[in-house]
Amino acid sequence: QVAHGTPSGIDNSVATYGGFLAYTKGSEPQNLHSQRALRVIITNTNVPKSTKALVAGVRVLRNAHATVVDGILESIHNVALSAMSLFESSSKDSTIEPQLQDIIRLNHGLLSTLGVSHPSLERIRDITGARGLASKLTGAGGGGCALTLIPSDIAEDTVELVKRELAEEGFQCYQTVVGSAGVTVTRTVGNEPVQAWIGNMLSRNLSLAPDTNSNSEDPFGGIVSAFAILPDAAIARLAPSF
């Protein structure tokens, strides 16, 4: 609250639960149950900002021009709904990246209209846009970081070139993945995840072979899953016997 004034809690929620979440003030975060993960570049402008001050600035603007600002905010809301629809309606094998690039550009343009962009953020958009990439401010804007989507069909040489060009401007780049798993707890036998240990145990001691053509997370026809749900005490008793 010291940093954000009225925090939504979405940052810690998505870090904990992973995937993609949709949030509307006054409601619980909604898990979009997306089966995909997206590669992105997070670029730090190294420009300090105050979320509280930026939000307050938008509030002042709205007080002066309520009808106009409310229309912009409604458009931002519709952009978010469009993104939600893409994640919810697309399978893991389909690409939503072209539509997401449009949404990213629209979202940033609308936010910039509210006065929360910064010359450093616009410079990042110029550099990445020249290489066909879409970028937008993150958080409250005013500096801080920008997010750039890396399409799956882009050449790695182009990604590295963009990162070098951003670094030459004094920005710090971090390539990462969003939409992956959040906090997980992995049960182990020794240093081996329990599912892997069970699979190896079945192969070594019972001469069972996994189905290499199976798309299931359990190529042993459910045997690994059945053993994996046993309580820790039962697993501990099984381990020494094998």
Short mmCIF file of C-alpha atoms in Angstrom, two decimals:
data_model
loop_
_atom_site.label_atom_id
_atom_site.label_comp_id
_atom_site.label_asym_id
_atom_site.label_seq_id
_atom_site.Cartn_x
_atom_site.Cartn_y
_atom_site.Cartn_z
CA GLN A 1 0.00 0.00 0.00
CA VAL A 2 2.94 2.36 0.59
CA ALA A 3 4.08 1.85 -3.02
CA HIS A 4 0.76 1.40 -4.81
CA GLY A 5 -1.78 3.27 -2.69
CA THR A 6 -4.67 0.92 -3.54
CA PRO A 7 -3.04 -2.36 -4.69
CA SER A 8 -5.14 -4.95 -6.50
CA GLY A 9 -3.19 -7.95 -5.23
CA ILE A 10 -2.99 -9.31 -8.78
CA ASP A 11 0.84 -9.33 -8.86
CA ASN A 12 1.27 -11.71 -5.95
CA SER A 13 -1.74 -13.78 -7.08
CA VAL A 14 -0.38 -14.49 -10.55
CA ALA A 15 3.10 -15.16 -9.15
CA THR A 16 1.60 -17.70 -6.74
CA TYR A 17 -0.93 -19.44 -8.98
CA GLY A 18 0.75 -19.02 -12.38
CA GLY A 19 -1.01 -19.02 -15.73
CA PHE A 20 -3.03 -15.98 -16.75
CA LEU A 21 -5.48 -14.24 -14.46
CA ALA A 22 -8.15 -11.66 -15.18
CA TYR A 23 -8.99 -9.16 -12.48
CA THR A 24 -11.79 -6.66 -12.07
CA LYS A 25 -11.78 -4.42 -9.02
CA GLY A 26 -14.16 -5.75 -6.41
CA SER A 27 -14.05 -9.32 -7.75
CA GLU A 28 -11.86 -12.34 -7.18
CA PRO A 29 -9.13 -12.95 -9.80
CA GLN A 30 -10.38 -15.24 -12.57
CA ASN A 31 -8.09 -18.03 -13.79
CA LEU A 32 -8.25 -18.18 -17.59
CA HIS A 33 -7.02 -21.80 -17.60
CA SER A 34 -4.77 -21.09 -20.55
CA GLN A 35 -2.65 -24.00 -21.78
CA ARG A 36 0.01 -21.79 -23.28
CA ALA A 37 3.04 -19.83 -22.17
CA LEU A 38 4.38 -16.79 -23.98
CA ARG A 39 7.94 -15.56 -24.37
CA VAL A 40 8.47 -11.90 -23.53
CA ILE A 41 11.21 -9.36 -22.99
CA ILE A 42 10.88 -7.24 -19.87
CA THR A 43 12.84 -4.02 -20.34
CA ASN A 44 13.71 -1.84 -17.37
CA THR A 45 13.87 1.82 -18.33
CA ASN A 46 15.74 2.58 -15.08
CA VAL A 47 13.37 5.52 -14.69
CA PRO A 48 11.90 5.66 -11.17
CA LYS A 49 8.18 6.18 -10.89
CA SER A 50 5.47 6.48 -8.29
CA THR A 51 2.41 4.32 -8.89
CA LYS A 52 0.48 6.32 -6.32
CA ALA A 53 1.27 9.62 -8.08
CA LEU A 54 0.43 8.27 -11.55
CA VAL A 55 -2.91 6.87 -10.42
CA ALA A 56 -3.67 10.16 -8.70
CA GLY A 57 -2.86 12.00 -11.94
CA VAL A 58 -5.38 9.93 -13.88
CA ARG A 59 -7.94 10.62 -11.18
CA VAL A 60 -7.37 14.37 -11.54
CA LEU A 61 -7.73 14.08 -15.33
CA ARG A 62 -10.98 12.17 -14.93
CA ASN A 63 -12.36 14.76 -12.53
CA ALA A 64 -11.75 17.40 -15.20
CA HIS A 65 -12.91 15.38 -18.24
CA ALA A 66 -15.07 12.57 -16.89
CA THR A 67 -16.89 11.66 -20.11
CA VAL A 68 -13.72 11.49 -22.21
CA VAL A 69 -11.65 9.61 -19.63
CA ASP A 70 -14.46 7.18 -18.87
CA GLY A 71 -14.63 6.39 -22.59
CA ILE A 72 -10.88 5.67 -22.66
CA LEU A 73 -11.15 3.49 -19.57
CA GLU A 74 -14.05 1.60 -21.12
CA SER A 75 -11.95 0.99 -24.23
CA ILE A 76 -9.10 -0.33 -22.06
CA HIS A 77 -11.60 -2.64 -20.38
CA ASN A 78 -12.76 -3.91 -23.78
CA VAL A 79 -9.16 -4.52 -24.84
CA ALA A 80 -8.70 -6.66 -21.73
CA LEU A 81 -11.89 -8.57 -22.52
CA SER A 82 -10.61 -9.24 -26.03
CA ALA A 83 -7.39 -10.66 -24.60
CA MET A 84 -9.39 -12.83 -22.19
CA SER A 85 -11.44 -14.17 -25.06
CA LEU A 86 -8.31 -15.11 -26.98
CA PHE A 87 -6.84 -17.05 -24.06
CA GLU A 88 -10.09 -18.81 -23.23
CA SER A 89 -11.05 -19.82 -26.77
CA SER A 90 -7.68 -20.93 -28.17
CA SER A 91 -6.11 -24.34 -27.83
CA LYS A 92 -2.45 -24.87 -27.00
CA ASP A 93 -1.68 -25.61 -30.63
CA SER A 94 -3.26 -22.48 -32.10
CA THR A 95 -1.50 -19.14 -32.30
CA ILE A 96 -2.97 -15.99 -30.84
CA GLU A 97 0.18 -13.94 -31.18
CA PRO A 98 -0.88 -11.73 -34.15
CA GLN A 99 -4.06 -10.73 -32.32
CA LEU A 100 -2.14 -10.23 -29.07
CA GLN A 101 0.30 -7.91 -30.82
CA ASP A 102 -2.63 -5.74 -31.96
CA ILE A 103 -4.06 -5.77 -28.43
CA ILE A 104 -0.71 -4.78 -26.91
CA ARG A 105 -0.39 -1.81 -29.26
CA LEU A 106 -3.98 -0.70 -28.63
CA ASN A 107 -3.58 -1.02 -24.88
CA HIS A 108 -0.43 1.07 -24.77
CA GLY A 109 -1.92 3.74 -27.01
CA LEU A 110 -4.93 4.12 -24.75
CA LEU A 111 -2.78 4.23 -21.60
CA SER A 112 -0.51 6.81 -23.20
CA THR A 113 -3.57 8.98 -23.87
CA LEU A 114 -4.15 9.05 -20.12
CA GLY A 115 -0.66 10.51 -19.64
CA VAL A 116 1.01 7.51 -18.01
CA SER A 117 3.64 6.76 -20.64
CA HIS A 118 7.18 8.19 -20.65
CA PRO A 119 9.77 9.07 -23.35
CA SER A 120 11.85 6.06 -22.33
CA LEU A 121 8.86 3.75 -22.84
CA GLU A 122 8.15 5.28 -26.23
CA ARG A 123 11.81 4.74 -27.20
CA ILE A 124 11.48 1.05 -26.34
CA ARG A 125 8.38 0.86 -28.50
CA ASP A 126 10.25 2.52 -31.39
CA ILE A 127 13.16 0.07 -31.19
CA THR A 128 11.05 -3.07 -30.86
CA GLY A 129 8.43 -1.87 -33.33
CA ALA A 130 11.10 -1.40 -36.00
CA ARG A 131 11.72 -5.17 -35.74
CA GLY A 132 8.04 -6.07 -35.91
CA LEU A 133 7.55 -6.55 -32.16
CA ALA A 134 4.76 -5.09 -30.02
CA SER A 135 5.55 -3.47 -26.66
CA LYS A 136 3.59 -1.74 -23.93
CA LEU A 137 4.15 -0.18 -20.55
CA THR A 138 3.56 -2.32 -17.49
CA GLY A 139 1.96 -1.44 -14.18
CA ALA A 140 1.15 2.23 -13.79
CA GLY A 141 3.65 3.37 -16.42
CA GLY A 142 5.60 6.62 -16.04
CA GLY A 143 8.88 4.73 -16.44
CA GLY A 144 9.47 1.39 -14.80
CA CYS A 145 9.33 -1.51 -17.24
CA ALA A 146 7.97 -2.33 -20.67
CA LEU A 147 6.76 -5.71 -21.89
CA THR A 148 7.52 -6.95 -25.41
CA LEU A 149 5.89 -10.06 -26.87
CA ILE A 150 8.26 -12.42 -28.71
CA PRO A 151 6.29 -14.18 -31.47
CA SER A 152 7.09 -17.87 -31.86
CA ASP A 153 8.00 -17.44 -35.53
CA ILE A 154 10.56 -14.68 -35.05
CA ALA A 155 14.24 -15.51 -35.69
CA GLU A 156 16.39 -15.74 -32.57
CA ASP A 157 18.94 -13.48 -34.26
CA THR A 158 16.29 -10.76 -34.40
CA VAL A 159 15.49 -11.19 -30.69
CA GLU A 160 19.17 -10.89 -29.78
CA LEU A 161 19.53 -7.83 -32.04
CA VAL A 162 16.60 -6.11 -30.33
CA LYS A 163 18.06 -6.81 -26.90
CA ARG A 164 21.43 -5.38 -27.97
CA GLU A 165 19.78 -2.26 -29.36
CA LEU A 166 17.85 -1.75 -26.13
CA ALA A 167 20.99 -2.27 -24.06
CA GLU A 168 22.82 0.34 -26.15
CA GLU A 169 20.16 2.84 -25.04
CA GLY A 170 20.97 2.09 -21.39
CA PHE A 171 18.00 -0.22 -20.79
CA GLN A 172 18.20 -3.55 -18.98
CA CYS A 173 16.54 -6.51 -20.71
CA TYR A 174 15.30 -9.75 -19.22
CA GLN A 175 13.92 -12.49 -21.45
CA THR A 176 11.43 -14.71 -19.68
CA VAL A 177 8.19 -16.67 -20.02
CA VAL A 178 4.76 -15.64 -18.74
CA GLY A 179 1.80 -17.93 -18.27
CA SER A 180 3.79 -20.84 -16.88
CA ALA A 181 3.24 -22.58 -13.55
CA GLY A 182 3.27 -20.61 -10.32
CA VAL A 183 4.47 -21.90 -6.97
CA THR A 184 4.71 -25.70 -7.01
CA VAL A 185 5.60 -28.33 -4.44
CA THR A 186 7.57 -31.27 -5.76
CA ARG A 187 7.64 -34.46 -3.72
CA THR A 188 10.91 -36.32 -4.08
CA VAL A 189 12.53 -39.64 -3.28
CA GLY A 190 16.12 -38.65 -2.66
CA ASN A 191 16.79 -36.03 -5.34
CA GLU A 192 14.31 -37.49 -7.82
CA PRO A 193 10.71 -36.24 -8.27
CA VAL A 194 8.36 -38.92 -6.99
CA GLN A 195 6.65 -39.41 -10.37
CA ALA A 196 10.01 -39.98 -12.08
CA TRP A 197 11.10 -42.32 -9.28
CA ILE A 198 7.93 -44.41 -9.65
CA GLY A 199 8.36 -44.58 -13.43
CA ASN A 200 11.96 -45.71 -13.08
CA MET A 201 10.95 -48.22 -10.40
CA LEU A 202 8.33 -49.72 -12.72
CA SER A 203 10.85 -50.00 -15.55
CA ARG A 204 13.72 -51.40 -13.47
CA ASN A 205 11.95 -53.75 -11.13
CA LEU A 206 8.71 -54.74 -12.82
CA SER A 207 9.91 -54.64 -16.45
CA LEU A 208 7.12 -52.27 -17.42
CA ALA A 209 7.76 -49.96 -20.35
CA PRO A 210 6.17 -46.53 -20.83
CA ASP A 211 3.90 -45.94 -23.81
CA THR A 212 6.09 -43.67 -25.94
CA ASN A 213 3.14 -42.80 -28.18
CA SER A 214 1.01 -41.56 -25.30
CA ASN A 215 0.29 -37.86 -24.92
CA SER A 216 -0.67 -38.41 -21.30
CA GLU A 217 1.42 -37.07 -18.43
CA ASP A 218 1.40 -40.68 -17.17
CA PRO A 219 2.75 -42.96 -19.95
CA PHE A 220 2.31 -45.99 -17.67
CA GLY A 221 -1.46 -46.03 -18.09
CA GLY A 222 -2.28 -44.40 -14.77
CA ILE A 223 0.00 -46.48 -12.55
CA VAL A 224 2.35 -43.58 -11.78
CA SER A 225 -0.58 -41.31 -10.96
CA ALA A 226 -2.06 -43.93 -8.65
CA PHE A 227 1.18 -44.34 -6.70
CA ALA A 228 1.94 -40.61 -6.68
CA ILE A 229 -1.15 -39.77 -4.63
CA LEU A 230 -0.04 -42.04 -1.80
CA PRO A 231 0.84 -40.17 1.42
CA ASP A 232 4.49 -39.45 2.14
CA ALA A 233 4.66 -42.18 4.79
CA ALA A 234 3.59 -44.82 2.26
CA ILE A 235 6.11 -43.60 -0.32
CA ALA A 236 8.83 -43.64 2.33
CA ARG A 237 8.05 -47.28 3.14
CA LEU A 238 8.07 -48.26 -0.54
CA ALA A 239 11.35 -46.56 -1.36
CA PRO A 240 13.69 -48.79 0.68
CA SER A 241 12.10 -51.94 -0.77
CA PHE A 242 13.19 -51.03 -4.25
#
